[in-house]
């Protein structure tokens, strides 16, 4: 085990029913910056990120894509992961809530809470939309706000967590740890929420199927937030967290809308289980687009890939951290992004690096020159750089990224000015002039080295190039920031190869290219629809390569796509004007479904009540004679007239909802 101090930080784990936009990217990039910074301060850092893969929304998205949930989430998790790689994000742990080790941790945490007397069984009553499979916040008799169809009053068995018992312990904790919730505005918001009283929280569901089962209590599955928050623990050893030594977390970094889950529910779960609490929860603001929170449902999202493609990943990272004061909301604009790129990166850091290298190349044979007698303007710049080190580290420690970058760029601007006033290019070839030029160029290169080290957590890709351009050994990520001082640049070091850093780009052209890519991407099938495509029959009904012919063999994975469950018929009635159809309601364990079946000529409706049948539950809903059918009852077709005989379970008392495999 390393003897360095440990630092464990987390991003939120992202929902997999959609793809990342730059709002999500923001949470992750901030975390990655902190991770790199802490490493450079000598910490043994672990950063966790991952995907939140359970719940009704995933059920619904997978159904829409026509694939099993497991396949759907695997594909989406891979997309998220790939994007973080492209953005230079170095997560140490990528946790998926469908990982087995995570399920064990959730079940273990629940058991701890239950054994300690903080869990009890109860019931939840609410308005349920059977079409959307979700509770909705309306009164009895009102329609679903999402789809407009009637809701039903449903009472569901749940396990409750005694959150009410934690009001005082939480308030005491906040009082003893004034930095636990940051920034101040969020802390006040949480305090007044908790002071207002806490109601017990339902932490299991029986109306949802796609979740981690509660052992011995099936069909209960865990409520998504009880499940998701626990990911922070499962990533670092779960029940064996003591062995890894990373718990408690030092920092949970989250968006402001999920502060309550992290600063109230999560510490309460941990207290109930007898575990230590994270040291800090930091809530950042939102990236807004046209003054609204960027979100898929509003259709105002900006994706990171076009930006990375046109301007590079460092440009996006720089813009996100420089433009918005951390903790506050910030507006995204392509215009400001390209503006920052050109002024700060191309004309600022990029230009300083390339002109310094070019001058050293020309005047001192590509080797860092040796400084001699210093003049006050050299010392003034040296003092500014030395002070910048202290101030930048202080800002990084406070997560004041924009101020830290402002400080570094003020040093770059001062160096540009220094070059202009000292104009080494107009010095002659006399001994004195050569010495003076060597001093100026060494001073400039030394500022560049310091600025590179300080900027590395934000600009990992380009600072690595500048570092090797300056002929420095190793990677900038392995610099110990605590030992960074003015004057350490060794004379005589040979410069490395010059590499393109931030080529200037015309604003209108850059924006046009990014927007064109964004539009193109929107036309491409998303991974969700791409998943659905192979099984969709070709127009006109002809069999295609993707639709196996009757005699063709299929793999087990194809069979696994069909989800069949034991259902019990609750009601059955004839449909006026459709003499072959019966309208049934069928309990499939997690919900009641309306299903139409073409059995009316052979089965009396009243004799079907209570009968257990095999139901295909993951068929896309469709209308039969104007009546919605959400599933299919399995039957054999017998005799020349094709008489349906229902598949059933006459000899065994099978559980409703059991899966047929
Ligand atoms: N799955 C939950 C988190 C569970 S953590 C145990 C979730 N997921 S999310 O995908 O909706 O959001 C993840 C993070 O992205 C949150 O921190 C959220 O604030 C951030 N953002 C999503 N849109 C955002 C913006 N427009 N701007 C900034 N960040 C926002 O919540």
XYZ file of C-alpha atoms and ligand atoms in Angstrom:
692
model
C 0.000 0.000 0.000
C 1.248 3.487 -0.845
C 2.338 5.687 2.065
C 1.047 8.805 0.311
C -2.068 10.388 1.790
C -5.188 9.044 0.095
C -7.714 11.138 -1.746
C -10.933 9.582 -3.002
C -13.247 11.620 -5.218
C -16.293 10.794 -7.295
C -18.314 12.116 -10.198
C -22.031 11.402 -10.146
C -22.794 8.183 -11.969
C -24.638 8.988 -15.143
C -28.021 7.784 -16.335
C -27.757 5.478 -19.296
C -31.070 6.296 -20.904
C -29.322 9.048 -22.838
C -25.934 10.088 -24.163
C -23.602 12.665 -22.627
C -23.871 16.359 -23.400
C -21.480 19.026 -22.211
C -23.429 19.483 -18.959
C -22.475 15.943 -17.940
C -19.040 16.511 -19.412
C -18.616 19.440 -17.065
C -19.049 17.307 -13.901
C -16.544 14.786 -15.200
C -13.929 17.242 -16.438
C -13.947 19.105 -13.140
C -13.363 15.851 -11.299
C -10.609 14.821 -13.656
C -8.915 18.179 -13.141
C -9.037 17.770 -9.370
C -7.725 14.245 -9.719
C -4.727 15.365 -11.750
C -4.095 18.284 -9.430
C -4.180 16.163 -6.280
C -1.766 13.679 -7.863
C 0.626 16.546 -8.514
C 0.258 17.512 -4.855
C 1.472 14.082 -3.797
C -1.779 12.271 -3.085
C -2.613 8.675 -3.860
C -5.818 9.524 -5.713
C -8.724 7.356 -6.771
C -11.486 8.817 -8.874
C -14.706 6.947 -9.514
C -17.116 7.563 -12.314
C -19.668 5.251 -13.877
C -23.192 4.644 -15.035
C -26.542 4.478 -13.260
C -28.311 1.738 -15.159
C -31.486 0.706 -13.366
C -35.038 1.988 -13.181
C -38.154 2.576 -15.171
C -36.562 4.973 -17.636
C -34.055 2.389 -18.738
C -36.823 -0.215 -18.961
C -38.689 2.151 -21.198
C -35.737 3.130 -23.388
C -34.711 -0.501 -23.836
C -38.254 -1.366 -24.782
C -38.292 1.431 -27.317
C -35.044 0.101 -28.756
C -36.511 -3.411 -28.778
C -33.643 -4.978 -26.859
C -33.255 -6.438 -23.380
C -32.251 -3.918 -20.739
C -28.895 -5.614 -20.164
C -27.933 -5.219 -23.798
C -29.165 -1.662 -23.870
C -27.209 -0.523 -20.821
C -24.046 -2.326 -21.909
C -24.071 -0.409 -25.156
C -24.788 2.915 -23.464
C -22.157 2.419 -20.757
C -19.597 1.749 -23.506
C -20.580 5.039 -25.173
C -20.071 6.998 -21.959
C -16.762 5.335 -21.339
C -15.503 6.015 -24.847
C -16.339 9.678 -24.529
C -14.458 10.069 -21.269
C -11.431 8.478 -22.941
C -11.641 10.989 -25.782
C -11.717 13.804 -23.250
C -8.583 12.610 -21.510
C -10.503 11.706 -18.384
C -8.614 9.212 -16.313
C -11.216 7.573 -14.094
C -9.583 4.942 -11.926
C -12.809 3.096 -11.303
C -15.716 2.889 -13.705
C -18.607 1.424 -11.809
C -21.761 0.173 -13.486
C -24.755 -0.363 -11.246
C -25.350 -3.633 -13.079
C -21.968 -4.942 -11.869
C -22.325 -7.915 -9.581
C -19.986 -6.451 -6.968
C -22.207 -3.390 -6.852
C -25.379 -5.441 -6.333
C -23.696 -7.228 -3.419
C -22.721 -3.914 -1.853
C -26.258 -2.512 -2.157
C -27.734 -5.647 -0.615
C -25.139 -5.580 2.133
C -25.766 -1.902 2.933
C -29.501 -2.541 3.111
C -28.906 -5.421 5.501
C -26.755 -3.234 7.760
C -29.474 -0.576 7.868
C -32.142 -3.189 8.487
C -30.163 -5.059 11.168
C -29.630 -1.751 12.937
C -33.388 -1.159 13.027
C -33.700 1.581 10.397
C -35.780 -0.278 7.820
C -39.408 -1.337 8.111
C -42.025 -2.664 5.689
C -44.887 -0.407 4.594
C -47.038 0.621 1.690
C -46.967 3.461 -0.739
C -50.118 4.725 -2.381
C -49.975 6.974 -5.395
C -51.295 7.598 -8.884
C -49.703 5.173 -11.315
C -49.588 5.398 -15.086
C -49.741 1.827 -16.366
C -48.673 2.986 -19.826
C -45.526 4.703 -18.630
C -44.950 2.326 -15.717
C -44.358 5.181 -13.360
C -45.860 6.983 -10.408
C -46.979 10.430 -11.376
C -47.619 13.407 -9.194
C -51.348 13.927 -9.822
C -54.539 13.523 -7.811
C -56.829 10.456 -8.127
C -58.948 10.788 -11.266
C -56.397 12.975 -13.065
C -54.587 11.855 -16.189
C -50.902 11.161 -16.608
C -49.062 14.463 -17.200
C -46.678 12.740 -19.633
C -48.936 10.705 -21.902
C -52.353 12.118 -21.042
C -53.917 8.719 -20.356
C -55.864 7.775 -17.204
C -53.924 6.935 -14.057
C -54.804 4.349 -11.445
C -54.497 4.546 -7.689
C -51.984 1.877 -6.821
C -50.847 0.718 -3.449
C -47.458 -0.869 -3.512
C -45.553 -2.705 -0.814
C -42.221 -1.049 0.006
C -39.497 -1.041 2.567
C -39.073 2.299 4.250
C -35.905 3.858 5.549
C -36.313 5.747 8.849
C -34.966 9.014 7.529
C -36.959 10.868 10.205
C -34.640 9.408 12.859
C -31.687 11.246 11.300
C -32.831 14.840 11.484
C -30.865 15.588 14.629
C -27.771 13.506 13.791
C -27.583 15.226 10.406
C -27.990 18.718 11.829
C -25.302 17.929 14.416
C -23.029 16.668 11.654
C -23.494 19.805 9.538
C -22.805 21.973 12.590
C -19.608 20.084 13.446
C -18.435 20.002 9.829
C -19.209 23.424 8.387
C -17.405 22.553 5.122
C -19.335 19.350 4.533
C -21.649 21.000 1.998
C -20.223 23.532 -0.457
C -20.850 26.169 -1.628
C -22.524 28.150 1.132
C -25.804 28.673 -0.765
C -26.288 24.898 -1.098
C -25.432 24.356 2.530
C -28.153 26.790 3.556
C -30.628 25.126 1.231
C -29.913 21.693 2.724
C -30.007 23.003 6.282
C -33.440 24.510 5.861
C -34.705 21.344 4.183
C -33.542 19.181 7.090
C -34.684 21.681 9.723
C -38.143 21.520 8.139
C -38.392 17.833 9.167
C -37.613 14.596 7.367
C -40.135 12.036 6.233
C -39.260 8.357 6.005
C -38.176 7.301 2.560
C -39.374 4.372 0.522
C -36.205 2.574 -0.618
C -37.626 -0.394 -2.516
C -40.109 -0.767 -5.344
C -42.390 -3.536 -6.445
C -43.682 -1.649 -9.484
C -40.273 -1.695 -11.158
C -38.656 -4.812 -12.491
C -35.264 -3.592 -13.745
C -33.402 -3.166 -10.502
C -31.296 -4.936 -7.917
C -33.455 -7.463 -6.081
C -33.912 -7.205 -2.337
C -32.753 -10.658 -1.173
C -35.560 -12.831 0.143
C -38.096 -10.071 -0.577
C -38.650 -10.447 -4.305
C -40.259 -8.839 -6.281
C -38.880 -5.846 -4.328
C -36.027 -4.115 -6.089
C -34.025 -1.208 -4.698
C -35.069 2.366 -5.326
C -32.646 3.817 -7.881
C -31.095 6.349 -5.522
C -30.404 3.805 -2.771
C -28.810 1.738 -5.514
C -26.900 4.553 -7.266
C -25.399 6.304 -4.243
C -23.965 3.027 -3.032
C -21.844 2.900 -6.196
C -19.397 5.225 -4.457
C -18.768 2.496 -1.919
C -18.840 -0.508 -4.251
C -16.116 1.089 -6.360
C -13.650 0.978 -3.477
C -14.182 -2.435 -1.998
C -17.869 -2.491 -0.993
C -18.231 -4.418 2.277
C -14.437 -4.815 2.259
C -13.835 -1.070 2.021
C -11.394 -1.178 4.892
C -8.993 -3.278 2.852
C -8.649 -0.643 0.125
C -8.494 2.206 2.621
C -10.270 4.727 0.375
C -13.438 5.096 2.414
C -14.690 7.596 3.463
C -14.641 9.597 0.243
C -12.920 12.957 0.406
C -15.133 14.590 -2.168
C -18.412 13.881 -3.924
C -18.714 16.317 -6.768
C -22.287 16.743 -8.014
C -24.592 19.087 -9.875
C -26.736 21.326 -7.686
C -30.006 19.528 -8.449
C -28.812 16.337 -6.772
C -27.352 17.877 -3.638
C -30.183 16.634 -1.411
C -29.557 13.009 -2.324
C -25.882 13.390 -1.498
C -26.031 15.641 1.533
C -29.130 14.231 3.256
C -30.078 10.718 2.119
C -26.591 9.352 1.562
C -25.124 10.417 4.914
C -28.270 9.120 6.625
C -27.910 5.695 4.939
C -24.271 5.595 5.964
C -25.014 6.591 9.557
C -27.706 3.919 9.729
C -25.241 1.319 8.493
C -22.559 2.466 10.935
C -20.200 3.698 8.209
C -18.117 6.853 8.103
C -19.410 9.846 6.180
C -17.777 11.476 3.157
C -15.758 14.562 4.002
C -17.309 16.927 1.516
C -20.085 17.270 -1.027
C -19.521 20.040 -3.557
C -22.387 21.128 -5.806
C -21.567 22.906 -9.032
C -23.966 24.991 -11.082
C -25.489 24.258 -14.460
C -24.386 24.979 -17.959
C -27.189 26.874 -19.540
C -28.043 27.161 -23.172
C -30.272 30.078 -24.091
C -30.693 30.653 -20.347
C -32.170 27.185 -19.683
C -30.495 24.110 -18.192
C -29.187 22.060 -21.024
C -31.309 18.943 -21.234
C -32.416 16.391 -23.774
C -36.085 17.041 -23.193
C -35.691 20.764 -23.942
C -33.723 19.921 -27.085
C -31.016 22.486 -26.257
C -28.090 20.169 -25.705
C -24.581 20.650 -27.043
C -22.532 17.509 -27.526
C -18.836 17.438 -26.715
C -17.559 15.519 -29.762
C -17.884 18.238 -32.417
C -16.037 20.651 -30.129
C -13.256 18.157 -29.500
C -13.035 17.429 -33.206
C -12.729 21.054 -34.292
C -10.877 22.673 -31.374
C -9.403 19.764 -29.421
C -10.240 18.378 -26.001
C -8.128 20.900 -24.123
C -10.110 23.757 -25.646
C -13.335 22.350 -24.218
C -11.756 21.647 -20.842
C -10.273 25.144 -20.697
C -13.476 26.860 -21.714
C -15.617 24.981 -19.181
C -13.301 25.741 -16.288
C -12.313 29.268 -17.262
C -15.625 30.715 -18.326
C -17.833 29.683 -15.410
C -17.234 30.560 -11.789
C -17.296 27.188 -10.117
C -20.496 26.742 -8.125
C -22.504 29.190 -10.250
C -24.476 28.644 -13.440
C -22.784 29.556 -16.693
C -24.025 30.156 -20.206
C -22.575 28.118 -23.020
C -21.993 29.812 -26.336
C -20.030 28.673 -29.378
C -19.038 32.259 -29.920
C -17.432 32.613 -26.482
C -15.819 29.199 -26.849
C -14.011 30.068 -30.080
C -13.198 33.513 -28.729
C -11.480 31.970 -25.694
C -9.724 29.464 -27.885
C -8.239 32.116 -30.140
C -7.395 34.691 -27.522
C -6.204 32.568 -24.588
C -4.959 29.374 -26.173
C -3.818 30.210 -29.711
C -2.607 33.779 -29.057
C -1.788 33.250 -25.378
C -0.159 30.006 -24.315
C 0.343 28.584 -27.818
C 1.971 31.703 -29.174
C 4.248 32.162 -26.146
C 5.439 28.564 -26.433
C 6.137 28.654 -30.151
C 7.879 32.030 -30.208
C 10.017 31.168 -27.161
C 11.096 27.894 -28.787
C 11.767 29.629 -32.118
C 13.933 32.299 -30.489
C 15.915 29.739 -28.467
C 16.375 27.685 -31.603
C 17.669 30.616 -33.548
C 19.837 32.245 -30.898
C 21.118 29.526 -28.676
C 21.311 26.461 -30.880
C 18.113 24.879 -29.567
C 19.418 24.730 -25.970
C 18.030 26.575 -22.952
C 20.371 29.579 -22.576
C 22.219 30.575 -19.441
C 20.992 33.740 -17.682
C 23.446 36.301 -16.363
C 23.081 39.658 -14.543
C 19.421 40.254 -13.781
C 17.698 43.554 -14.343
C 14.733 44.752 -12.250
C 12.243 43.798 -14.978
C 13.556 40.199 -14.921
C 13.250 40.038 -11.157
C 9.770 41.548 -11.294
C 8.623 38.802 -13.653
C 10.317 36.158 -11.514
C 8.505 37.471 -8.436
C 5.179 37.470 -10.260
C 5.715 33.864 -11.337
C 6.766 32.753 -7.868
C 3.702 34.430 -6.349
C 1.468 32.930 -9.007
C 2.513 29.436 -7.883
C 1.175 30.073 -4.379
C -1.990 31.769 -5.540
C -2.858 29.194 -8.168
C -2.448 26.311 -5.716
C -4.620 28.131 -3.227
C -7.334 28.617 -5.845
C -7.170 25.009 -6.985
C -7.519 23.917 -3.369
C -10.747 25.964 -3.168
C -11.887 24.641 -6.580
C -11.578 28.205 -7.835
C -10.628 27.070 -11.325
C -11.496 30.240 -13.182
C -9.457 32.385 -10.779
C -6.537 29.953 -10.957
C -6.555 30.163 -14.759
C -6.968 33.918 -14.669
C -3.833 34.113 -12.529
C -1.834 31.930 -14.921
C -3.011 33.915 -17.937
C -2.119 37.152 -16.236
C 1.416 35.735 -15.915
C 1.387 34.830 -19.610
C 0.202 38.339 -20.500
C 2.942 39.859 -18.323
C 5.501 37.715 -20.145
C 4.209 38.817 -23.549
C 4.555 42.393 -22.373
C 8.052 41.698 -21.038
C 9.074 40.346 -24.433
C 7.655 43.399 -26.158
C 9.518 45.830 -23.904
C 12.757 43.827 -23.840
C 12.547 42.938 -27.576
C 15.356 40.362 -27.579
C 15.043 40.096 -31.379
C 16.473 43.581 -31.851
C 19.562 43.005 -29.727
C 22.836 42.726 -31.627
C 25.737 40.306 -31.534
C 27.978 42.049 -28.993
C 28.906 40.006 -25.901
C 26.646 42.189 -23.715
C 23.708 41.890 -26.123
C 24.092 38.146 -26.364
C 24.126 37.829 -22.591
C 21.113 40.041 -22.269
C 19.239 38.034 -24.884
C 20.146 34.794 -23.107
C 18.758 36.173 -19.835
C 15.499 37.274 -21.455
C 15.004 33.961 -23.213
C 15.816 31.930 -20.133
C 13.363 34.046 -18.108
C 10.652 33.559 -20.706
C 11.256 29.819 -20.904
C 11.154 29.578 -17.120
C 7.751 31.312 -17.011
C 6.577 28.899 -19.661
C 7.764 25.909 -17.623
C 5.950 27.157 -14.529
C 2.775 28.039 -16.422
C 2.831 24.601 -18.042
C 3.116 22.804 -14.740
C 0.318 24.870 -13.198
C -1.999 24.441 -16.177
C -1.476 20.719 -16.616
C -4.520 19.574 -14.576
C -6.763 21.552 -16.952
C -4.887 21.126 -20.248
C -3.321 17.675 -20.046
C -2.762 17.197 -23.760
C -1.194 20.486 -24.785
C 0.898 20.946 -21.648
C 2.455 17.549 -22.321
C 3.539 18.908 -25.723
C 4.942 22.121 -24.237
C 6.764 20.117 -21.595
C 8.578 18.029 -24.159
C 9.160 21.116 -26.309
C 11.057 22.588 -23.349
C 13.078 19.372 -23.207
C 11.824 18.589 -19.718
C 12.092 15.018 -18.465
C 9.055 12.767 -17.903
C 5.473 13.913 -18.005
C 4.140 17.143 -16.529
C 1.643 15.006 -14.564
C 4.496 13.684 -12.465
C 5.748 17.117 -11.410
C 5.519 17.613 -7.645
C 3.738 20.953 -7.427
C 4.886 21.394 -3.847
C 8.462 21.599 -5.077
C 7.784 23.937 -8.004
C 9.956 27.065 -7.693
C 11.287 29.837 -9.838
C 14.806 29.143 -11.058
C 14.729 25.391 -11.589
C 15.030 25.493 -15.392
C 18.432 23.985 -16.249
C 20.501 25.832 -18.843
C 21.889 23.693 -21.622
C 18.792 21.461 -21.843
C 18.068 20.675 -25.477
C 14.597 21.631 -26.700
C 12.340 18.864 -27.922
C 10.468 18.642 -31.185
C 8.077 21.438 -31.905
C 4.426 20.281 -32.227
C 1.291 22.107 -33.282
C -0.488 23.412 -30.220
C -3.497 25.579 -30.916
C -3.678 26.584 -34.592
C -5.673 29.791 -34.949
C -9.081 29.306 -36.459
C -11.526 31.703 -38.014
C -14.526 32.036 -35.706
C -17.313 31.734 -38.267
C -15.675 28.729 -39.863
C -15.134 26.943 -36.540
C -18.736 27.488 -35.471
C -20.040 26.346 -38.819
C -17.997 23.143 -38.643
C -19.098 22.338 -35.087
C -22.738 22.998 -35.863
C -22.561 20.956 -39.053
C -21.134 18.012 -37.102
C -23.789 18.365 -34.450
C -26.523 18.340 -37.094
C -24.969 15.374 -38.848
C -24.742 13.478 -35.555
C -28.396 14.120 -34.921
C -29.270 12.510 -38.239
C -27.287 9.371 -37.414
C -29.129 6.651 -35.548
C -28.343 6.989 -31.849
C -26.925 3.836 -30.242
C -30.440 3.290 -28.975
C -32.057 3.208 -32.383
C -29.033 1.445 -33.829
C -29.723 -1.290 -31.333
C -33.263 -1.550 -32.582
C -32.399 -1.596 -36.270
C -31.147 -5.160 -36.782
C -34.363 -6.758 -35.626
C -36.681 -4.364 -37.464
C -38.276 -6.098 -40.440
C -37.555 -4.589 -43.848
C -40.238 -2.480 -45.488
C -42.707 -4.615 -47.397
C -42.255 -7.501 -44.982
C -39.618 -9.373 -46.996
C -37.167 -11.340 -44.884
C -33.696 -9.800 -44.803
C -30.361 -11.029 -43.550
C -31.190 -9.438 -40.205
C -34.499 -11.323 -39.932
C -33.700 -15.011 -39.720
C -35.752 -17.278 -41.977
C -37.920 -19.851 -40.214
C -35.454 -22.738 -40.477
C -32.417 -20.706 -39.545
C -30.818 -21.389 -36.140
C -30.576 -18.535 -33.668
C -28.074 -18.009 -30.866
C -29.053 -18.064 -27.202
C -28.543 -14.306 -27.128
C -31.322 -13.964 -29.721
C -33.632 -16.090 -27.628
C -32.687 -14.082 -24.545
C -34.137 -11.014 -26.216
C -37.621 -12.435 -25.768
C -38.681 -11.871 -22.221
C -41.408 -14.287 -21.126
C -42.945 -14.237 -17.693
C -45.660 -16.009 -15.763
C -48.762 -13.854 -15.652
C -52.140 -14.260 -13.995
C -55.302 -13.176 -15.765
C -57.248 -10.710 -13.618
C -60.088 -9.691 -15.946
C -61.267 -10.826 -19.387
C -63.928 -9.364 -21.647
C -65.069 -9.491 -25.252
C -64.410 -6.570 -27.577
C -67.382 -5.204 -29.413
C -66.873 -5.617 -33.167
C -63.904 -7.980 -32.836
C -65.288 -11.492 -32.496
C -61.887 -13.219 -32.220
C -60.363 -10.954 -29.581
C -60.519 -10.875 -25.803
C -59.321 -7.915 -23.787
C -57.436 -9.163 -20.721
C -55.728 -7.554 -17.787
C -52.821 -9.661 -16.661
C -50.716 -9.381 -13.521
C -47.090 -10.001 -14.555
C -45.614 -9.578 -11.098
C -44.345 -6.052 -11.439
C -47.418 -4.479 -12.991
C -50.837 -5.109 -14.459
C -50.870 -5.161 -18.240
C -53.700 -4.844 -20.736
C -53.263 -7.497 -23.421
C -55.494 -8.486 -26.333
C -55.517 -12.174 -27.300
C -57.091 -13.838 -30.352
C -58.745 -16.613 -28.327
C -62.346 -15.400 -28.036
C -63.753 -18.242 -30.165
C -62.265 -20.931 -27.945
C -62.193 -19.570 -24.374
C -65.038 -18.238 -22.228
C -63.809 -14.979 -20.646
C -65.100 -15.743 -17.136
C -63.308 -19.132 -17.095
C -59.961 -17.427 -17.666
C -59.942 -15.355 -14.476
C -57.125 -16.494 -12.165
C -55.489 -18.657 -14.832
C -51.690 -18.516 -15.033
C -50.332 -18.043 -18.533
C -47.010 -17.415 -20.286
C -46.690 -13.786 -21.389
C -44.173 -12.158 -23.735
C -43.666 -8.924 -21.826
C -41.151 -7.014 -23.913
C -43.097 -6.663 -27.144
C -43.638 -3.102 -28.260
C -47.255 -2.092 -27.480
C -49.603 -2.073 -30.479
C -53.273 -1.520 -31.161
C -55.582 -4.375 -32.160
C -58.938 -3.173 -33.464
C -58.282 0.129 -31.730
C -57.525 -1.473 -28.368
C -54.012 -1.169 -26.945
C -52.251 -4.468 -26.345
C -49.126 -4.422 -24.226
C -47.692 -7.930 -24.436
C -48.633 -11.312 -25.896
C -50.118 -14.449 -24.378
C -48.293 -17.578 -25.578
C -50.443 -20.330 -27.097
C -49.910 -23.433 -29.207
C -51.678 -23.549 -32.577
C -53.416 -26.867 -32.888
C -55.175 -28.660 -35.747
C -56.008 -27.576 -39.269
C -58.118 -24.648 -38.069
C -55.241 -23.340 -35.909
C -57.064 -23.560 -32.587
C -55.139 -21.682 -29.854
C -54.308 -23.654 -26.706
C -52.908 -21.519 -23.927
C -49.515 -22.497 -22.548
C -49.858 -22.854 -18.793
C -48.634 -24.306 -15.552
C -51.261 -26.776 -14.351
C -49.068 -28.913 -12.050
C -46.865 -26.400 -10.249
C -47.658 -23.370 -8.147
C -45.385 -20.987 -10.040
C -44.814 -17.484 -8.811
C -46.383 -14.660 -10.808
C -43.660 -12.742 -12.625
C -41.222 -15.715 -12.794
C -39.191 -15.600 -15.994
C -39.389 -18.401 -18.571
C -36.026 -19.373 -19.964
N -27.744 9.249 -11.992
C -27.891 10.453 -11.261
C -26.728 10.633 -10.322
C -26.524 9.503 -9.361
S -25.128 9.767 -8.400
C -25.202 8.593 -7.245
C -27.945 11.655 -12.213
N -27.485 11.458 -13.419
S -27.458 12.545 -14.598
O -26.892 11.864 -15.725
O -28.758 13.096 -14.779
O -26.583 13.726 -14.136
C -25.267 13.541 -13.766
C -24.554 14.849 -13.562
O -24.587 15.642 -14.739
C -25.147 15.693 -12.441
O -24.113 16.173 -11.610
C -25.769 16.836 -13.173
O -25.782 18.003 -12.430
C -24.836 16.958 -14.370
N -25.496 17.725 -15.400
C -26.465 17.320 -16.264
N -26.866 18.405 -16.993
C -26.164 19.494 -16.606
C -26.014 20.785 -17.082
N -26.751 21.276 -18.049
N -25.027 21.553 -16.539
C -24.151 21.073 -15.604
N -24.272 19.848 -15.135
C -25.415 19.132 -15.413
O -28.388 12.706 -11.794
